[in-house]
Coordinates of C-alpha atoms in Angstrom, one line a residue:
M12 CA 2.7 0.0 -14.1
R13 CA -0.8 0.5 -14.5
T14 CA -2.5 1.9 -17.6
T15 CA -5.6 3.4 -16.2
I16 CA -8.3 5.9 -17.2
G17 CA -8.3 9.1 -15.2
M18 CA -11.3 9.7 -13.0
T19 CA -13.0 12.8 -11.6
L20 CA -15.3 10.8 -9.3
A21 CA -14.2 12.7 -6.3
V22 CA -14.1 16.2 -7.8
V23 CA -17.0 18.5 -7.6
L24 CA -16.7 21.3 -10.1
T25 CA -18.3 24.8 -9.9
I26 CA -21.3 24.4 -12.2
G27 CA -23.7 27.1 -13.3
L28 CA -26.4 28.2 -10.9
T29 CA -29.1 28.7 -13.5
G30 CA -32.3 26.7 -13.5
C31 CA -34.5 25.2 -10.8
G32 CA -33.1 24.8 -7.3
A33 CA -30.3 27.4 -7.6
G34 CA -30.7 28.4 -4.0
N35 CA -30.7 24.8 -2.8
Y36 CA -27.7 24.2 -5.0
R37 CA -25.7 27.1 -3.5
R38 CA -26.5 26.0 0.0
G39 CA -25.8 22.4 -0.9
M40 CA -22.4 23.2 -2.4
A41 CA -21.5 25.3 0.6
A42 CA -22.3 22.4 2.9
Y43 CA -20.4 20.0 0.7
N44 CA -17.3 22.2 0.7
H45 CA -17.4 22.3 4.5
A46 CA -17.7 18.5 4.6
D47 CA -21.3 18.7 6.0
Y48 CA -22.5 16.0 3.7
T49 CA -25.8 15.3 5.4
A50 CA -26.8 18.9 4.9
A51 CA -25.4 18.8 1.4
V52 CA -27.6 15.9 0.4
R53 CA -30.7 17.5 2.0
E54 CA -30.2 20.7 0.0
L55 CA -29.1 19.1 -3.3
Q56 CA -31.7 16.3 -3.5
P57 CA -34.7 18.6 -4.4
G58 CA -32.8 20.4 -7.1
A59 CA -31.5 17.2 -8.6
E60 CA -35.0 15.8 -8.7
R61 CA -36.2 18.9 -10.5
G62 CA -33.4 18.5 -13.1
H63 CA -30.6 20.7 -11.9
A64 CA -27.5 19.2 -13.6
G65 CA -25.0 20.5 -11.1
A66 CA -27.0 19.0 -8.2
Q67 CA -27.3 15.7 -10.1
F68 CA -23.6 15.5 -10.8
T69 CA -22.7 16.3 -7.2
L70 CA -25.1 13.7 -5.8
G71 CA -23.5 11.2 -8.2
V72 CA -20.1 12.0 -6.6
M73 CA -21.5 11.7 -3.1
Y74 CA -23.1 8.3 -3.9
E75 CA -19.8 7.2 -5.5
N76 CA -17.8 8.1 -2.4
G77 CA -20.4 7.4 0.3
Q78 CA -20.5 11.0 1.4
G79 CA -23.7 11.7 3.5
V80 CA -25.3 8.6 1.9
E81 CA -24.5 4.9 1.7
R82 CA -22.0 4.2 -1.0
N83 CA -24.0 3.1 -4.1
A84 CA -22.3 2.9 -7.5
S85 CA -25.5 2.2 -9.4
Q86 CA -27.2 5.2 -7.9
A87 CA -24.1 7.3 -8.7
V88 CA -24.3 6.2 -12.3
E89 CA -28.0 7.1 -12.5
W90 CA -27.3 10.6 -11.3
Y91 CA -24.4 11.0 -13.6
R92 CA -26.6 9.8 -16.5
Q93 CA -29.2 12.4 -15.8
A94 CA -26.7 15.2 -15.7
A95 CA -24.8 13.8 -18.7
E96 CA -27.9 13.8 -20.8
Q97 CA -28.2 17.5 -20.1
G98 CA -24.7 18.1 -21.5
E99 CA -22.8 18.4 -18.2
P100 CA -19.2 17.5 -19.2
A101 CA -18.0 16.3 -15.8
A102 CA -20.9 14.0 -15.5
Q103 CA -20.4 12.7 -19.1
N104 CA -16.8 12.0 -18.2
N105 CA -17.7 10.1 -15.0
L106 CA -20.4 8.2 -16.8
G107 CA -17.7 7.2 -19.3
V108 CA -15.4 6.1 -16.5
A109 CA -18.3 4.0 -15.1
Y110 CA -18.8 2.3 -18.4
Y111 CA -15.1 1.8 -19.0
H112 CA -14.5 0.1 -15.7
G113 CA -17.9 -1.4 -15.2
I114 CA -18.5 0.5 -12.0
G115 CA -22.2 0.5 -11.1
V116 CA -23.1 -0.6 -14.7
K117 CA -22.0 -3.4 -17.0
A118 CA -18.7 -2.6 -18.7
N119 CA -19.2 -1.1 -22.2
P120 CA -16.1 0.4 -23.7
V121 CA -18.1 1.7 -26.7
A122 CA -20.5 3.6 -24.5
A123 CA -17.5 4.8 -22.5
A124 CA -15.8 6.3 -25.6
K125 CA -19.1 7.9 -26.6
W126 CA -19.4 9.8 -23.3
Y127 CA -15.7 10.7 -23.3
Q128 CA -16.2 12.1 -26.8
S129 CA -19.2 14.2 -25.7
A130 CA -17.3 15.7 -22.8
A131 CA -14.0 16.1 -24.7
E132 CA -15.8 18.1 -27.4
Q133 CA -16.6 20.5 -24.7
H134 CA -12.9 20.9 -23.9
F135 CA -13.2 19.0 -20.6
A136 CA -9.5 18.1 -20.0
P137 CA -10.0 14.8 -18.0
A138 CA -12.3 13.5 -20.8
E139 CA -9.8 14.6 -23.5
Y140 CA -7.2 12.5 -21.6
N141 CA -9.5 9.6 -21.2
L142 CA -10.5 9.7 -24.9
G143 CA -6.9 9.7 -25.8
M144 CA -6.4 6.6 -23.7
T145 CA -9.2 4.8 -25.5
Y146 CA -7.6 5.5 -28.8
L147 CA -4.1 4.5 -27.5
L148 CA -5.4 1.2 -26.2
G149 CA -8.0 0.6 -28.9
R150 CA -10.7 0.0 -26.4
G151 CA -14.2 1.0 -27.5
V152 CA -12.7 2.6 -30.6
E153 CA -10.3 1.5 -33.3
Q154 CA -6.7 1.9 -32.1
N155 CA -5.2 5.1 -33.5
D156 CA -2.0 6.6 -32.2
A157 CA -2.5 9.9 -34.1
E158 CA -6.0 10.4 -32.5
A159 CA -4.6 9.5 -29.1
A160 CA -1.8 12.1 -29.5
K161 CA -4.4 14.7 -30.7
W162 CA -6.6 14.3 -27.6
F163 CA -3.6 14.1 -25.2
T164 CA -2.3 17.3 -26.8
R165 CA -5.6 19.1 -26.1
S166 CA -5.7 17.9 -22.6
A167 CA -2.0 18.7 -21.9
E168 CA -2.5 22.2 -23.2
Q169 CA -5.0 22.7 -20.4
G170 CA -2.4 21.5 -17.9
H171 CA -3.6 18.0 -17.3
A172 CA -0.6 16.2 -15.8
N173 CA -1.6 12.7 -16.9
A174 CA -2.0 13.9 -20.4
Q175 CA 1.3 15.7 -20.3
Y176 CA 3.0 12.5 -19.3
A177 CA 1.1 10.4 -21.8
L178 CA 2.0 12.8 -24.6
A179 CA 5.6 12.9 -23.5
S180 CA 5.7 9.1 -23.7
M181 CA 4.3 9.1 -27.3
V182 CA 6.7 11.9 -28.4
H183 CA 9.6 10.1 -26.9
E184 CA 8.7 7.0 -28.8
G185 CA 7.5 8.7 -32.0
R186 CA 4.1 7.1 -31.7
G187 CA 1.4 9.1 -33.7
V188 CA 3.7 12.1 -33.6
Q189 CA 7.2 13.0 -34.7
R190 CA 9.8 11.8 -32.2
D191 CA 11.3 14.7 -30.3
D192 CA 13.2 14.2 -27.1
H193 CA 13.4 17.9 -26.4
R194 CA 9.6 18.3 -26.6
A195 CA 9.3 15.1 -24.5
A196 CA 11.5 16.6 -21.8
E197 CA 9.4 19.8 -21.8
L198 CA 6.2 17.8 -21.4
L199 CA 7.7 15.7 -18.6
R200 CA 8.8 18.9 -16.8
D201 CA 5.2 20.3 -17.1
A202 CA 3.8 17.2 -15.5
A203 CA 6.7 16.8 -13.0
E204 CA 6.2 20.3 -11.7
Q205 CA 2.6 19.3 -10.8
G206 CA 3.9 16.5 -8.7
H207 CA 3.5 13.6 -11.2
A208 CA 5.8 11.0 -9.8
V209 CA 6.4 9.0 -13.0
A210 CA 7.1 12.2 -14.9
Q211 CA 9.6 13.2 -12.3
A212 CA 11.3 9.8 -12.4
N213 CA 11.5 10.0 -16.2
L214 CA 12.7 13.6 -16.3
G215 CA 15.5 12.6 -13.9
V216 CA 16.5 9.9 -16.3
M217 CA 16.5 12.4 -19.2
Y218 CA 18.9 14.6 -17.3
L219 CA 21.0 11.5 -16.3
K220 CA 21.2 10.4 -20.0
G221 CA 21.3 13.8 -21.6
R222 CA 18.2 13.0 -23.7
G223 CA 16.3 16.1 -24.8
V224 CA 18.2 18.2 -22.2
K225 CA 21.8 18.7 -21.4
A226 CA 23.1 16.0 -19.0
N227 CA 23.1 17.3 -15.5
D228 CA 23.6 15.1 -12.5
K229 CA 22.3 17.8 -10.1
Q230 CA 19.0 18.0 -11.9
A231 CA 18.8 14.3 -12.3
I232 CA 19.2 13.8 -8.6
H233 CA 16.7 16.5 -7.9
W234 CA 13.9 15.0 -9.9
L235 CA 14.7 11.4 -9.0
K236 CA 14.5 12.4 -5.3
R237 CA 11.2 14.0 -5.7
A238 CA 9.8 10.9 -7.4
A239 CA 11.5 8.7 -4.8
E240 CA 9.9 10.6 -2.0
Q241 CA 6.6 9.7 -3.5
G242 CA 7.5 6.0 -3.4
H243 CA 8.4 5.5 -7.0
A244 CA 10.5 2.3 -6.9
T245 CA 12.6 2.8 -10.0
A246 CA 13.4 6.4 -9.0
Q247 CA 14.4 5.1 -5.6
S248 CA 16.7 2.6 -7.2
N249 CA 18.2 5.0 -9.7
L250 CA 18.8 7.6 -7.0
G251 CA 20.5 5.1 -4.7
L252 CA 22.7 3.9 -7.5
L253 CA 23.7 7.5 -8.4
L254 CA 24.5 8.2 -4.8
L255 CA 26.5 5.0 -4.4
A256 CA 28.5 6.0 -7.5
G257 CA 29.4 9.2 -5.8
R258 CA 27.5 11.4 -8.2
D259 CA 26.4 13.8 -5.4
T260 CA 29.2 15.0 -3.1
K261 CA 26.6 16.2 -0.5
T262 CA 25.4 12.8 0.3
N263 CA 27.0 9.6 1.5
D264 CA 26.7 5.8 1.1
A265 CA 24.3 5.6 4.0
E266 CA 21.8 7.7 2.0
A267 CA 22.3 5.5 -1.0
A268 CA 21.6 2.4 1.2
R269 CA 18.4 4.0 2.4
W270 CA 17.0 4.4 -1.1
L271 CA 18.3 1.1 -2.3
K272 CA 16.6 -0.7 0.6
A273 CA 13.3 1.1 -0.2
A274 CA 13.6 0.1 -3.9
A275 CA 14.7 -3.4 -3.1
G276 CA 11.6 -3.8 -0.8
Q277 CA 9.5 -2.9 -3.8
G278 CA 11.1 -5.5 -6.0
V279 CA 13.6 -3.6 -8.1
A280 CA 16.2 -6.1 -9.2
E281 CA 19.1 -3.8 -9.6
A282 CA 18.5 -2.3 -6.2
R283 CA 18.4 -5.7 -4.7
Y284 CA 21.7 -6.6 -6.3
A285 CA 23.3 -3.3 -5.2
L286 CA 22.1 -3.8 -1.7
S287 CA 23.6 -7.3 -1.7
W288 CA 26.9 -5.8 -2.8
M289 CA 26.9 -3.3 0.1
L290 CA 26.0 -6.0 2.6
T291 CA 28.8 -8.3 1.3
R292 CA 31.3 -5.5 1.8
G293 CA 29.8 -3.9 4.9
Q294 CA 29.7 -0.6 3.0
S295 CA 27.6 1.9 5.1
V296 CA 25.7 -1.1 6.4
S297 CA 26.6 -3.9 8.8
R298 CA 28.4 -6.7 6.9
N299 CA 25.9 -9.6 6.7
P300 CA 26.6 -12.5 4.3
Q301 CA 23.3 -14.1 4.9
Q302 CA 21.3 -11.0 4.0
A303 CA 23.6 -10.4 1.1
F304 CA 22.8 -13.8 -0.2
K305 CA 19.0 -13.2 0.3
W306 CA 19.0 -10.0 -1.8
C307 CA 21.3 -11.4 -4.4
R308 CA 19.1 -14.5 -4.8
L309 CA 16.0 -12.3 -5.2
A310 CA 17.7 -10.3 -7.9
A311 CA 19.0 -13.4 -9.7
E312 CA 15.5 -14.9 -9.7
Q313 CA 14.4 -11.7 -11.7
N314 CA 16.9 -12.8 -14.4
L315 CA 19.5 -10.1 -13.7
P316 CA 22.7 -11.5 -15.2
N317 CA 25.2 -9.8 -12.8
A318 CA 23.2 -11.0 -9.8
Q319 CA 23.1 -14.5 -11.3
H320 CA 26.9 -14.5 -11.6
Q321 CA 27.3 -13.2 -8.1
L322 CA 24.9 -15.8 -6.7
G323 CA 27.0 -18.5 -8.5
M324 CA 30.1 -17.1 -6.7
M325 CA 28.2 -17.3 -3.3
F326 CA 27.3 -21.0 -3.9
A327 CA 30.8 -21.8 -5.2
L328 CA 32.6 -20.2 -2.2
G329 CA 29.9 -20.9 0.5
R330 CA 29.4 -17.2 1.3
G331 CA 26.1 -16.7 3.1
V332 CA 25.0 -20.2 2.1
D333 CA 26.4 -23.7 2.1
A334 CA 28.7 -24.4 -0.8
D335 CA 27.0 -26.2 -3.6
P336 CA 28.9 -26.6 -6.9
I337 CA 25.9 -27.9 -8.9
T338 CA 23.8 -24.8 -8.0
A339 CA 26.8 -22.6 -8.6
D340 CA 27.3 -24.1 -12.1
M341 CA 23.6 -23.6 -12.8
W342 CA 23.7 -19.9 -12.0
F343 CA 27.0 -19.4 -13.9
T344 CA 25.4 -21.1 -16.9
L345 CA 22.3 -18.8 -16.8
A346 CA 24.4 -15.7 -16.5
A347 CA 26.7 -16.8 -19.3
E348 CA 23.8 -17.4 -21.6
A349 CA 22.5 -13.9 -20.8
G350 CA 25.8 -12.5 -22.0
Y351 CA 27.7 -12.1 -18.7
S352 CA 31.1 -13.2 -20.0
A353 CA 32.8 -13.5 -16.6
S354 CA 30.5 -16.4 -15.8
I355 CA 32.0 -18.5 -18.6
A356 CA 35.4 -18.6 -17.0
Q357 CA 33.9 -19.3 -13.5
R358 CA 31.8 -22.1 -14.9
D359 CA 34.8 -23.7 -16.6
L360 CA 36.8 -23.4 -13.5
I361 CA 34.2 -25.0 -11.2
E362 CA 33.5 -27.8 -13.7
Q363 CA 37.1 -28.9 -13.4
R364 CA 36.2 -30.2 -9.9
M365 CA 32.8 -31.7 -10.8
T366 CA 31.8 -35.1 -12.1
D367 CA 30.1 -35.5 -15.4
D368 CA 26.9 -36.4 -13.6
Q369 CA 27.1 -33.2 -11.5
I370 CA 27.6 -31.1 -14.7
D371 CA 24.7 -32.8 -16.4
E372 CA 22.5 -32.0 -13.3
A373 CA 23.6 -28.4 -13.4
R374 CA 22.7 -28.2 -17.1
R375 CA 19.3 -29.8 -16.4
R376 CA 18.5 -27.3 -13.7
A377 CA 19.5 -24.4 -15.9
A378 CA 17.2 -25.6 -18.7
H379 CA 14.4 -26.0 -16.2
W380 CA 15.0 -22.5 -15.0
R381 CA 14.8 -21.1 -18.5
Q382 CA 11.5 -22.8 -19.0
T383 CA 9.9 -21.6 -15.8
H384 CA 11.4 -18.1 -15.6
P385 CA 11.0 -16.5 -19.1
A386 CA 10.8 -12.9 -17.9
S387 CA 13.3 -10.3 -19.0
P388 CA 15.6 -8.7 -16.5
Q389 CA 14.3 -5.4 -15.0
Q390 CA 16.1 -2.5 -16.5
I391 CA 17.4 0.4 -14.5
A392 CA 18.0 4.0 -15.5
E393 CA 15.9 3.8 -18.6
V394 CA 13.1 6.1 -19.6
E395 CA 9.8 4.4 -18.7
V396 CA 7.4 4.7 -21.6
P397 CA 4.3 2.9 -20.5
L398 CA 1.5 5.2 -19.4
D399 CA 0.6 5.6 -15.8
D400 CA -1.8 7.8 -13.9

């Protein structure tokens, strides 16, 4: 998941009409809101050049997005700077974003934090969130969980979905604030109801696990489905696994297979293993040993112990692939070392029919695998705590 700083580069706020160029500004904004960007530039330019902060900010947005003008990040930054120096919070926030990411200007996290601070002190919710992120990550400021939680709280209270999710993550972990799963669930709901996919996915898991809320499969499926429909891979996997387990009597295994295929295509190891299981048995999908092998291998290569065990069985029995006792032994060894106890018996059984040289080769391959694939297995149905936008 990404840890990003929220941006308002494509958002034009309603800014006061006082000062020079008010008439031009009104006409310019009317044109902008009707997507007549050429007219908007024509009307806004004079006011911006005379110092109208709203016109300067809007021109910055237009240069940022290439609306009515050729896209030019450096020019956008210049207009943001002029508006920011007049105290316009949206421009201050966008200037901070530019410095943070190095968009149209050399990256400078300290300058970014300064501009976020200026806008946040004016209660501008996106800047409060962004300032919270700088404290959480310790970029441009000294890392401080308590400060991060403070600014996330201020932004969340204004309904900023990213801040609500970020604060929920901190509350769930007890970072900078007292751990409180009930409050975390409430914050996740606030963000989820605004369509925040990661919050929806996590709220579904909270209902599934009974963390901060009473366990409720119906609510878990509801929120997981909303996130899954937005393409959230882990939600798709969790939803498919729930449906496959029969936790929703209104759906069938074909629906489970649909979501598992979607998650497997996005790289979720458990979904890949579950899909392999369905293809092996022909459960709501056409039986296909070769495809079952393909998905099981991909899951095993992500260090999923049960997939490693099953892949060992496929190599041992020649299901979907030519039989290969050495490779089977390697996968049984890896699964056993990861705590999958059934693999110990299978490894012992297959080694009864192998030579010492073959066993040594299997061990060598397993050792090489451990050295070249150190990643942990992908976990399913667990609350995701990293921040996302």
